[in-house]
C-alpha positions as MATLAB code, in Angstrom:
seq = 'MFTEHRTQTLAACARHLSDFGLAAEGLLDSEDALSPRLTLHFKDGRREIDVEAHYRPTITADAAFQFAHSSRSRRVLIIADRIHGRTADTIRDTGIWYIDSAGNAYIRDSDLIIDVRGRRPTVGSPPTAALDTIEAPANTNLFSTVRSQIICAILTRPDLLNQPYRVLAEHSGASLGATKATVDLLSDSGFVERFGRKTTLARGPELLDSWAQAYPNGLGRSNEMMRFEADPTAWHAPDSLIWAVSGEQAAPEIIRNPQTLTLYVKTPGREIPADIIIANRWRKSPTGSIHVSRMFWTDLPGFRDMKTAPAPLVFADLLASREARQIEAANDLRRFDVRFESLRPTRL';
ca = [
       2.173  -30.665   35.733;
       3.086  -28.494   32.743;
       3.169  -31.544   30.433;
      -0.225  -32.670   31.703;
      -1.757  -29.237   31.107;
      -0.236  -29.056   27.651;
      -1.594  -32.478   26.721;
      -5.063  -31.538   27.974;
      -5.048  -28.281   26.040;
      -3.794  -29.789   22.789;
      -6.378  -32.568   23.009;
      -9.162  -30.058   23.693;
      -8.052  -27.870   20.788;
      -7.925  -30.893   18.491;
     -11.544  -31.660   19.424;
     -12.623  -28.080   18.804;
     -10.888  -28.033   15.427;
     -12.680  -31.259   14.565;
     -15.989  -29.618   15.484;
     -15.059  -26.799   13.100;
     -14.508  -29.298   10.284;
     -10.714  -29.495   10.482;
      -8.423  -32.380   11.355;
      -5.124  -31.276   12.932;
      -2.447  -33.705   11.815;
       0.690  -33.483   13.968;
      -0.834  -31.571   16.870;
      -0.691  -34.362   19.428;
       2.333  -36.332   18.243;
       4.861  -33.624   17.359;
       8.426  -33.993   18.632;
       8.413  -30.259   19.383;
       5.934  -29.886   22.214;
       5.938  -26.093   22.247;
       6.085  -25.264   18.534;
       4.659  -28.156   16.525;
       4.330  -27.939   12.754;
       0.953  -29.292   11.782;
      -1.379  -29.635    8.853;
      -5.044  -28.677    9.001;
      -7.092  -30.948    6.754;
     -10.583  -30.002    5.653;
     -12.782  -32.954    6.543;
     -14.633  -32.665    3.252;
     -11.347  -33.236    1.431;
     -11.150  -29.799   -0.191;
      -7.542  -29.057    0.713;
      -5.050  -28.718    3.548;
      -3.211  -25.847    5.234;
       0.316  -26.069    6.640;
       0.607  -24.206    9.923;
       3.342  -23.370   12.411;
       1.781  -23.647   15.863;
       3.018  -22.169   19.128;
       1.714  -23.416   22.476;
       1.956  -21.478   25.715;
      -0.204  -21.893   28.837;
      -1.258  -18.273   28.473;
      -0.343  -15.710   25.841;
      -0.006  -11.954   25.579;
      -0.517   -9.976   22.401;
       3.162   -9.014   22.452;
       4.239  -12.668   22.546;
       1.838  -13.536   19.720;
       3.272  -10.717   17.597;
       6.788  -12.008   18.278;
       5.871  -15.524   17.153;
       4.218  -14.222   13.983;
       7.084  -11.869   13.152;
       9.838  -14.471   13.651;
       8.004  -17.279   11.868;
       9.112  -18.520    8.483;
       5.626  -19.859    7.830;
       2.856  -17.825    6.245;
       0.400  -19.219    8.792;
       0.929  -19.124   12.555;
      -1.539  -20.649   15.016;
      -1.347  -19.611   18.679;
      -2.539  -22.341   21.062;
      -3.122  -21.588   24.742;
      -4.936  -22.923   27.773;
      -6.815  -19.655   27.785;
      -6.685  -16.507   25.654;
      -8.259  -13.533   27.391;
     -10.816  -11.527   25.477;
      -8.801   -8.323   25.211;
      -5.725  -10.244   24.043;
      -7.828  -12.140   21.500;
      -9.264   -8.867   20.176;
      -5.802   -7.397   19.665;
      -4.231  -10.360   17.887;
      -7.378  -11.009   15.837;
      -7.173   -7.450   14.517;
      -3.690   -8.222   13.155;
      -4.832  -11.442   11.456;
      -3.013  -13.909   13.719;
      -4.774  -17.253   14.134;
      -5.459  -18.672   17.606;
      -7.397  -21.289   19.553;
      -7.705  -22.067   23.262;
      -8.951  -24.988   25.321;
     -12.413  -23.424   25.716;
     -12.880  -23.313   21.946;
     -12.375  -19.599   21.375;
     -10.748  -19.424   17.961;
      -9.909  -17.263   14.999;
      -8.830  -18.887   11.728;
      -9.386  -17.106    8.448;
      -8.294  -18.206    4.988;
      -9.575  -17.795    1.440;
     -12.528  -20.163    1.871;
     -12.602  -20.534    5.640;
     -13.721  -18.277    8.477;
     -13.767  -19.484   12.086;
     -14.428  -16.750   14.643;
     -15.591  -18.003   18.034;
     -15.602  -15.656   21.027;
     -16.845  -15.547   24.598;
     -16.464  -19.188   25.575;
     -15.358  -19.743   29.163;
     -13.115  -22.558   30.416;
     -14.984  -25.591   31.685;
     -14.496  -27.048   35.153;
     -11.192  -28.894   35.242;
      -9.538  -26.759   32.583;
      -5.830  -26.066   33.099;
      -5.335  -23.215   35.584;
      -3.887  -19.964   34.318;
      -4.394  -17.575   37.225;
      -0.720  -17.578   38.164;
       0.169  -16.179   34.768;
      -2.636  -13.652   34.443;
      -0.490  -10.901   35.945;
       1.361  -10.416   32.673;
      -1.822   -9.281   30.910;
      -1.995   -5.702   29.678;
      -4.396   -3.309   31.434;
      -8.037   -4.179   30.845;
     -10.162   -2.730   28.058;
      -7.245   -1.188   26.195;
      -5.746   -1.577   22.765;
      -2.146   -0.461   22.977;
      -1.961   -0.177   19.193;
      -5.070    1.832   18.417;
      -4.653    4.399   15.644;
      -3.801    7.384   17.839;
      -1.656    5.403   20.271;
       0.244    3.925   17.342;
       1.068    7.434   16.124;
       2.481    8.303   19.537;
       4.417    5.042   19.770;
       5.894    5.681   16.322;
       7.233    9.025   17.541;
       8.669    7.403   20.674;
      10.333    4.626   18.672;
      11.807    7.244   16.342;
      12.991    9.512   19.138;
      13.001    7.821   22.568;
      14.328   11.086   24.025;
      10.855   12.570   23.553;
       9.826   10.653   26.678;
      11.783   13.223   28.678;
      10.211   16.186   26.930;
       6.931   17.781   28.006;
       3.906   15.804   26.802;
       3.067   18.765   24.589;
       6.241   18.233   22.546;
       5.571   14.525   22.026;
       1.971   15.332   21.071;
       3.096   17.853   18.453;
       5.538   15.431   16.846;
       3.025   12.556   16.751;
      -0.036   14.501   15.645;
      -2.030   13.470   18.717;
      -3.841   15.341   21.461;
      -2.176   16.143   24.764;
      -4.579   13.902   26.679;
      -4.041   10.934   24.363;
      -0.283   11.384   24.603;
      -0.206   11.293   28.398;
      -2.594    8.329   28.488;
      -0.447    6.406   26.001;
       2.773    6.982   27.939;
       1.000    5.861   31.114;
      -0.244    2.740   29.332;
       3.247    1.991   28.034;
       4.493    2.317   31.594;
       1.781   -0.013   32.911;
       2.687   -2.517   30.172;
       6.397   -2.441   31.032;
       7.565   -0.652   27.881;
       8.435    2.576   29.682;
      10.323    2.850   32.956;
      10.438    5.870   35.230;
      13.395    6.599   37.506;
      12.708    9.774   39.424;
      12.415   12.504   36.822;
      13.905   10.390   34.046;
      11.766    8.249   31.738;
      13.311    5.609   29.479;
      12.087    3.241   26.797;
      12.322   -0.373   27.952;
      11.935   -3.479   25.780;
      12.290   -1.271   22.709;
      12.843   -4.135   20.229;
       9.731   -5.928   21.489;
       7.668   -2.760   21.239;
       8.933   -2.121   17.700;
       8.049   -5.645   16.571;
       4.609   -5.577   18.194;
       3.817   -2.112   16.846;
       4.935   -3.065   13.329;
       2.891   -6.271   13.422;
      -0.249   -4.319   14.341;
       0.439   -1.506   11.874;
      -1.130   -2.854    8.622;
      -4.588   -3.422   10.095;
      -4.466   -0.443   12.446;
      -2.688    2.828   11.810;
      -1.682    1.811    8.289;
      -5.238    1.072    7.208;
      -6.623    4.164    8.920;
      -4.166    6.515    7.224;
      -4.312    5.043    3.720;
      -5.976    7.532    1.397;
      -5.893    5.817   -1.995;
      -4.038    3.378   -4.235;
      -3.015    4.004   -7.807;
      -1.582    2.155  -10.770;
       1.336    3.630  -12.743;
       5.099    3.326  -12.961;
       6.118    3.534   -9.269;
       9.620    4.728  -10.132;
       8.679    7.579  -12.490;
       6.922   10.219  -10.443;
       7.409   13.702   -9.043;
       5.657   15.819   -6.444;
       4.585   19.478   -6.658;
       6.960   21.889   -4.947;
       4.257   22.965   -2.514;
       3.546   19.432   -1.264;
       5.084   18.079    1.958;
       5.768   14.393    1.421;
       7.929   11.444    2.464;
       8.530    8.043    0.903;
       8.541    4.804    2.857;
       8.836    1.111    2.090;
      11.320   -0.051   -0.495;
      11.942    3.349   -2.099;
      13.159    4.657    1.259;
      15.968    2.106    1.321;
      17.584    2.077   -2.152;
      20.880    0.893   -0.698;
      19.383   -2.523    0.071;
      16.498   -2.761   -2.413;
      17.197   -2.117   -6.054;
      14.602   -1.876   -8.807;
      11.638   -1.097   -6.524;
       8.261   -2.272   -7.726;
       6.070   -0.232   -5.375;
       5.780    3.316   -4.066;
       4.653    4.055   -0.517;
       4.089    7.788   -0.178;
       2.946    9.875    2.791;
       1.574   13.352    2.094;
       0.674   16.223    4.396;
      -2.787   17.544    3.584;
      -5.350   19.494    5.630;
      -8.037   16.884    5.007;
      -8.430   13.414    3.532;
      -8.147   14.500   -0.099;
      -5.003   13.865   -2.140;
      -3.915   16.995   -4.047;
      -5.199   16.642   -7.592;
      -2.046   18.059   -9.168;
       0.141   15.126   -8.107;
      -2.409   12.686   -9.544;
      -2.734   14.559  -12.827;
       0.975   15.284  -13.260;
       1.900   11.619  -12.822;
      -1.133   10.216  -14.665;
      -1.968    7.968  -11.768;
      -5.018    5.746  -12.189;
      -7.094    4.702   -9.203;
      -6.811    1.002   -8.472;
      -7.626   -0.920   -5.265;
      -4.690   -3.230   -5.995;
      -2.315   -0.599   -7.359;
       1.399   -0.550   -6.620;
       1.323    3.097   -5.485;
       0.030    3.599   -1.941;
      -0.676    7.142   -0.762;
      -1.300    7.744    2.939;
      -1.746   10.663    5.301;
       1.413   11.999    6.936;
       0.502   12.160   10.616;
       3.855   13.188   12.117;
       5.654   16.526   12.246;
       9.419   17.126   12.292;
      10.530   13.579   13.048;
      13.885   12.527   11.565;
      13.472   10.569    8.349;
      15.082    7.258    7.561;
      17.624    8.927    5.249;
      16.463   12.546    5.171;
      13.301   14.575    5.628;
      11.924   13.187    2.357;
      11.805    9.691    3.835;
       9.513    8.424    6.575;
      10.832    7.705   10.083;
      12.799    4.462   10.393;
      10.123    2.506   12.359;
       7.560    3.374    9.690;
       9.866    2.221    6.880;
      10.335   -1.045    8.784;
       6.572   -1.492    9.250;
       5.757   -0.722    5.607;
       8.366   -3.206    4.385;
       6.847   -5.917    6.576;
       3.303   -4.972    5.542;
       4.134   -5.621    1.886;
       4.123   -9.394    2.547;
       6.732   -9.696   -0.219;
       9.732  -11.879    0.556;
      12.339   -9.396   -0.662;
      10.854   -6.525    1.342;
      10.454   -8.631    4.479;
      14.074   -9.734    4.179;
      15.130   -6.098    3.823;
      13.081   -5.160    6.886;
      14.751   -7.835    8.971;
      18.196   -6.746    7.785;
      17.443   -3.165    8.767;
      16.067   -4.266   12.111;
      19.205   -6.241   12.934;
      22.057   -4.250   11.464;
      21.128   -0.697   10.502;
      22.554    2.020   12.731;
      19.206    3.812   12.731;
      17.808    1.051   14.939;
      20.770    1.116   17.316;
      18.803    2.497   20.245;
      16.183   -0.252   19.861;
      18.476   -3.169   19.168;
      18.652   -6.016   21.697;
      22.039   -6.371   23.334;
      22.356   -9.946   22.081;
      22.416   -8.868   18.427;
];
């Protein structure tokens, strides 16, 4: 039955891709039925795109993030019998490509945008009801900006789950109501478990990976204040400024000769203090190598010290760089660094 459903779905997706002007070479004849490598050819002959595909009867956002994070390919295409609207919204926001048997799809490249939503399965489509129970609660985005702040604090200090909500709210820079709602949502999603009066973080590695995957287009984008161009290694901050570095400059023991600066600053508003810009002769540039963002947290342990961002944030910023050396460093930290010990899977 599974093979039949898979064949039906792959054939339907191939037809939809053809309708979109793409021919999917390798989709139906791959030796790897669950993770075929395929090539999308533009029918007008412009070019082709190599893609690593992953088929599952149904998919959650967490599973999609895992596939994208573990992939060695720049392009990942999620294929499913059905992708629910709320799941599609979440993975679309992080830039992951997908298509389902109904023709809902998101594929975006330099000269290509396919964004189809709201199509319902036709009669005879492969059933997915038995798997729908693993969906996250309806009408929620687990990795919205405020929830991501709270999750960052939890990933940094899982013990905060056993503190009053007020304490977690203060550390994450969120309201008390948002903090309680986020912990409840994490519990409903299986990331937090309650045993009597004790609350523990469950599936920590999966939550870290999913949160980090969503970070660039969510919390990271929301908190970015400005980019500058200058020497990223020759800078200094005013004594009065509260700041923390992230990304490659937070991990000099594994990344030498950094080429970027990721800096978080604590300011009352959205304005970067002029004295740090003037003193370092930074020049505004939308593609600059110096990224300055708002510091949203308070009194969370830094990756190395209080002048470095929390470990999960360093991990997320390294991944967000999309540079091979930084991504490799992020994966090394994730697997071996003692600061991720409490989140590390037992198999590693």
